[in-house]
PDB file of C-alpha atoms in Angstrom:
ATOM      1  CA  MET A1451       0.000   0.000   0.000  1.00 64.00           C
ATOM      2  CA  ALA A1452       3.092   2.189  -0.097  1.00 65.00           C
ATOM      3  CA  ASP A1453       2.205   3.522  -3.549  1.00 82.00           C
ATOM      4  CA  LEU A1454      -1.039   5.153  -2.355  1.00 86.00           C
ATOM      5  CA  PRO A1455      -0.998   8.920  -1.880  1.00 85.00           C
ATOM      6  CA  ARG A1456      -0.656   9.691   1.839  1.00 86.00           C
ATOM      7  CA  ASP A1457      -2.116  13.180   1.503  1.00 91.00           C
ATOM      8  CA  LYS A1458      -5.414  12.036  -0.061  1.00 95.00           C
ATOM      9  CA  LYS A1459      -8.489  10.325   1.312  1.00 96.00           C
ATOM     10  CA  ILE A1460      -9.479   7.337  -0.771  1.00 97.00           C
ATOM     11  CA  ILE A1461     -13.094   6.472  -1.465  1.00 97.00           C
ATOM     12  CA  LEU A1462     -13.742   2.872  -2.431  1.00 95.00           C
ATOM     13  CA  PHE A1463     -17.124   2.561  -4.137  1.00 93.00           C
ATOM     14  CA  ASP A1464     -19.275   0.086  -6.051  1.00 90.00           C
ATOM     15  CA  GLY A1465     -18.181   0.833  -9.605  1.00 86.00           C
ATOM     16  CA  VAL A1466     -21.247  -0.686 -11.283  1.00 86.00           C
ATOM     17  CA  CYS A1467     -23.889   1.018  -9.109  1.00 87.00           C
ATOM     18  CA  ASN A1468     -25.571   4.038 -10.693  1.00 90.00           C
ATOM     19  CA  LEU A1469     -26.256   5.618  -7.286  1.00 90.00           C
ATOM     20  CA  CYS A1470     -22.622   5.134  -6.280  1.00 90.00           C
ATOM     21  CA  ASN A1471     -21.355   6.601  -9.548  1.00 89.00           C
ATOM     22  CA  ALA A1472     -23.646   9.606  -9.110  1.00 91.00           C
ATOM     23  CA  SER A1473     -22.301   9.971  -5.574  1.00 93.00           C
ATOM     24  CA  VAL A1474     -18.729   9.957  -6.880  1.00 93.00           C
ATOM     25  CA  GLN A1475     -19.659  12.701  -9.354  1.00 92.00           C
ATOM     26  CA  PHE A1476     -21.228  14.668  -6.471  1.00 94.00           C
ATOM     27  CA  VAL A1477     -18.046  14.344  -4.400  1.00 95.00           C
ATOM     28  CA  ILE A1478     -15.856  15.392  -7.325  1.00 94.00           C
ATOM     29  CA  LYS A1479     -18.024  18.465  -7.876  1.00 92.00           C
ATOM     30  CA  HIS A1480     -17.849  19.510  -4.210  1.00 93.00           C
ATOM     31  CA  ASP A1481     -14.233  18.503  -3.501  1.00 94.00           C
ATOM     32  CA  THR A1482     -12.842  22.024  -3.848  1.00 92.00           C
ATOM     33  CA  LYS A1483      -9.796  21.145  -1.707  1.00 93.00           C
ATOM     34  CA  ASP A1484      -8.890  18.148  -3.932  1.00 94.00           C
ATOM     35  CA  LEU A1485      -8.858  15.781  -0.939  1.00 96.00           C
ATOM     36  CA  PHE A1486     -10.346  12.644  -2.479  1.00 97.00           C
ATOM     37  CA  ARG A1487      -9.269   9.887  -4.837  1.00 96.00           C
ATOM     38  CA  PHE A1488     -11.521   7.063  -6.016  1.00 96.00           C
ATOM     39  CA  ILE A1489     -11.145   3.325  -6.495  1.00 93.00           C
ATOM     40  CA  PRO A1490     -13.891   0.875  -7.503  1.00 92.00           C
ATOM     41  CA  LEU A1491     -14.363  -1.939  -4.978  1.00 90.00           C
ATOM     42  CA  GLN A1492     -14.277  -4.370  -7.911  1.00 87.00           C
ATOM     43  CA  SER A1493     -10.762  -3.379  -9.009  1.00 90.00           C
ATOM     44  CA  ASP A1494      -7.603  -5.256  -8.065  1.00 91.00           C
ATOM     45  CA  LEU A1495      -6.373  -2.248  -6.083  1.00 93.00           C
ATOM     46  CA  GLY A1496      -9.742  -1.964  -4.341  1.00 92.00           C
ATOM     47  CA  GLN A1497      -9.497  -5.616  -3.325  1.00 91.00           C
ATOM     48  CA  LYS A1498      -5.902  -5.155  -2.077  1.00 93.00           C
ATOM     49  CA  ILE A1499      -6.931  -2.199   0.087  1.00 93.00           C
ATOM     50  CA  LEU A1500      -9.894  -4.096   1.547  1.00 92.00           C
ATOM     51  CA  ASN A1501      -7.610  -7.027   2.358  1.00 92.00           C
ATOM     52  CA  HIS A1502      -5.021  -4.666   3.852  1.00 92.00           C
ATOM     53  CA  ILE A1503      -7.517  -3.047   6.231  1.00 91.00           C
ATOM     54  CA  GLY A1504      -9.292  -6.330   6.998  1.00 90.00           C
ATOM     55  CA  ILE A1505     -12.673  -5.827   5.343  1.00 87.00           C
ATOM     56  CA  ASN A1506     -14.163  -8.939   3.739  1.00 80.00           C
ATOM     57  CA  ARG A1507     -15.544  -7.894   0.326  1.00 73.00           C
ATOM     58  CA  GLN A1508     -17.997 -10.790   0.443  1.00 71.00           C
ATOM     59  CA  LYS A1509     -19.595  -9.291   3.573  1.00 67.00           C
ATOM     60  CA  THR A1510     -19.739  -5.656   2.509  1.00 73.00           C
ATOM     61  CA  ASP A1511     -20.779  -3.780  -0.582  1.00 73.00           C
ATOM     62  CA  SER A1512     -20.460  -0.520   1.250  1.00 80.00           C
ATOM     63  CA  ILE A1513     -18.634   2.694   0.562  1.00 92.00           C
ATOM     64  CA  VAL A1514     -15.290   2.766   2.354  1.00 95.00           C
ATOM     65  CA  LEU A1515     -13.298   5.888   3.179  1.00 97.00           C
ATOM     66  CA  TYR A1516      -9.635   5.008   3.635  1.00 96.00           C
ATOM     67  CA  GLU A1517      -7.059   7.444   4.967  1.00 94.00           C
ATOM     68  CA  PRO A1518      -3.754   5.663   4.260  1.00 91.00           C
ATOM     69  CA  GLY A1519      -1.756   5.059   7.412  1.00 87.00           C
ATOM     70  CA  LYS A1520      -4.447   6.617   9.619  1.00 91.00           C
ATOM     71  CA  ALA A1521      -7.939   5.114   9.621  1.00 94.00           C
ATOM     72  CA  TYR A1522     -10.836   3.764   7.616  1.00 94.00           C
ATOM     73  CA  TYR A1523     -14.593   4.198   7.829  1.00 94.00           C
ATOM     74  CA  TYR A1524     -17.496   2.499   6.087  1.00 90.00           C
ATOM     75  CA  LYS A1525     -21.235   2.743   5.612  1.00 91.00           C
ATOM     76  CA  ALA A1526     -22.949   5.811   7.112  1.00 92.00           C
ATOM     77  CA  GLU A1527     -19.853   6.907   9.007  1.00 92.00           C
ATOM     78  CA  ALA A1528     -17.855   7.068   5.761  1.00 94.00           C
ATOM     79  CA  ALA A1529     -20.589   9.050   4.001  1.00 92.00           C
ATOM     80  CA  LEU A1530     -20.794  11.555   6.862  1.00 92.00           C
ATOM     81  CA  LYS A1531     -17.007  11.958   7.029  1.00 93.00           C
ATOM     82  CA  ILE A1532     -16.909  12.627   3.289  1.00 94.00           C
ATOM     83  CA  VAL A1533     -19.618  15.297   3.205  1.00 92.00           C
ATOM     84  CA  SER A1534     -18.242  16.971   6.339  1.00 89.00           C
ATOM     85  CA  GLU A1535     -15.188  17.923   4.260  1.00 91.00           C
ATOM     86  CA  PHE A1536     -17.300  20.080   1.940  1.00 90.00           C
ATOM     87  CA  GLY A1537     -18.027  22.794   4.475  1.00 81.00           C
ATOM     88  CA  GLY A1538     -20.923  25.182   4.220  1.00 83.00           C
ATOM     89  CA  MET A1539     -24.367  23.763   4.776  1.00 85.00           C
ATOM     90  CA  TYR A1540     -23.029  20.209   4.419  1.00 83.00           C
ATOM     91  CA  LYS A1541     -21.463  20.584   7.876  1.00 80.00           C
ATOM     92  CA  LEU A1542     -25.034  20.480   9.200  1.00 83.00           C
ATOM     93  CA  LEU A1543     -25.186  16.806   8.251  1.00 82.00           C
ATOM     94  CA  LYS A1544     -22.835  16.130  11.176  1.00 79.00           C
ATOM     95  CA  ILE A1545     -25.990  16.162  13.294  1.00 84.00           C
ATOM     96  CA  PHE A1546     -26.533  12.582  12.117  1.00 83.00           C
ATOM     97  CA  SER A1547     -23.383  11.573  14.008  1.00 82.00           C
ATOM     98  CA  LEU A1548     -25.393  12.207  17.195  1.00 86.00           C
ATOM     99  CA  PHE A1549     -27.592   9.222  16.353  1.00 90.00           C
ATOM    100  CA  PRO A1550     -26.376   5.775  17.384  1.00 93.00           C
ATOM    101  CA  LYS A1551     -24.216   4.153  14.700  1.00 91.00           C
ATOM    102  CA  PHE A1552     -26.564   1.170  14.380  1.00 93.00           C
ATOM    103  CA  ILE A1553     -29.466   3.453  13.397  1.00 93.00           C
ATOM    104  CA  CYS A1554     -27.464   5.327  10.758  1.00 92.00           C
ATOM    105  CA  ASP A1555     -26.066   2.049   9.412  1.00 91.00           C
ATOM    106  CA  ALA A1556     -29.557   0.502   9.292  1.00 93.00           C
ATOM    107  CA  ILE A1557     -30.750   3.362   7.090  1.00 92.00           C
ATOM    108  CA  TYR A1558     -27.585   3.092   4.991  1.00 91.00           C
ATOM    109  CA  ASP A1559     -28.052  -0.694   4.651  1.00 91.00           C
ATOM    110  CA  TYR A1560     -31.679  -0.280   3.550  1.00 94.00           C
ATOM    111  CA  ILE A1561     -30.641   2.094   0.773  1.00 92.00           C
ATOM    112  CA  ALA A1562     -27.654  -0.096  -0.176  1.00 91.00           C
ATOM    113  CA  LYS A1563     -29.850  -3.193  -0.336  1.00 91.00           C
ATOM    114  CA  ASN A1564     -32.269  -1.513  -2.748  1.00 93.00           C
ATOM    115  CA  ARG A1565     -29.888   0.663  -4.763  1.00 91.00           C
ATOM    116  CA  TYR A1566     -29.747  -1.527  -7.882  1.00 88.00           C
ATOM    117  CA  ARG A1567     -33.547  -1.812  -7.993  1.00 91.00           C
ATOM    118  CA  TRP A1568     -34.084   1.909  -7.453  1.00 93.00           C
ATOM    119  CA  TYR A1569     -31.198   3.378  -9.464  1.00 89.00           C
ATOM    120  CA  GLY A1570     -30.012   0.595 -11.737  1.00 88.00           C
ATOM    121  CA  LYS A1571     -26.693  -1.011 -12.404  1.00 86.00           C
ATOM    122  CA  GLN A1572     -24.068  -0.896 -15.150  1.00 81.00           C
ATOM    123  CA  ASP A1573     -22.417  -3.925 -16.701  1.00 74.00           C
ATOM    124  CA  VAL A1574     -18.916  -2.529 -16.165  1.00 69.00           C
ATOM    125  CA  CYS A1575     -17.255   0.026 -13.909  1.00 68.00           C
ATOM    126  CA  MET A1576     -17.419   3.672 -14.882  1.00 66.00           C
ATOM    127  CA  MET A1577     -14.515   4.939 -16.976  1.00 71.00           C
ATOM    128  CA  PRO A1578     -13.518   8.510 -16.098  1.00 73.00           C
ATOM    129  CA  ASN A1579     -12.967  11.016 -18.857  1.00 74.00           C
ATOM    130  CA  PRO A1580      -9.363  12.252 -19.341  1.00 75.00           C
ATOM    131  CA  GLU A1581     -10.091  15.384 -17.318  1.00 76.00           C
ATOM    132  CA  LEU A1582     -11.014  13.319 -14.239  1.00 80.00           C
ATOM    133  CA  ALA A1583      -8.624  10.405 -14.735  1.00 82.00           C
ATOM    134  CA  THR A1584      -6.142  11.714 -12.144  1.00 86.00           C
ATOM    135  CA  LYS A1585      -8.812  11.379  -9.456  1.00 88.00           C
ATOM    136  CA  PHE A1586      -9.095   7.619 -10.015  1.00 88.00           C
ATOM    137  CA  LEU A1587      -6.343   5.329  -8.817  1.00 87.00           C
ATOM    138  CA  ALA A1588      -7.413   2.010 -10.345  1.00 73.00           C
TER     139      ALA A1588
END
């Protein structure tokens, strides 16, 4: 994992999920500090990172926020940590961190369980355009 940028926060996401891809586009649009890099969970590098931090891919299809050498977060906690970096009115979403983790994760899991049915799925992972290619590590 030595080749990962230490000064960036890495978002591992479901590369075939339309909701997840839209979320990545949302993060890119609001990442004015250029903090985030993206890796599909399905990629070899995504799998290596999950193995490195001890998350079984077979038991999670969740978003993972990985800060190399520091920490990792998944599910609702990852989503809240990501949007808290945007500032402005998005900081208000921190109020959800006052709720017990199991409640936030239950809501997250319900959405995750239904995301393909509600938003659809692609056959292959999204390919970034040349302008955004530097934001993707896999």
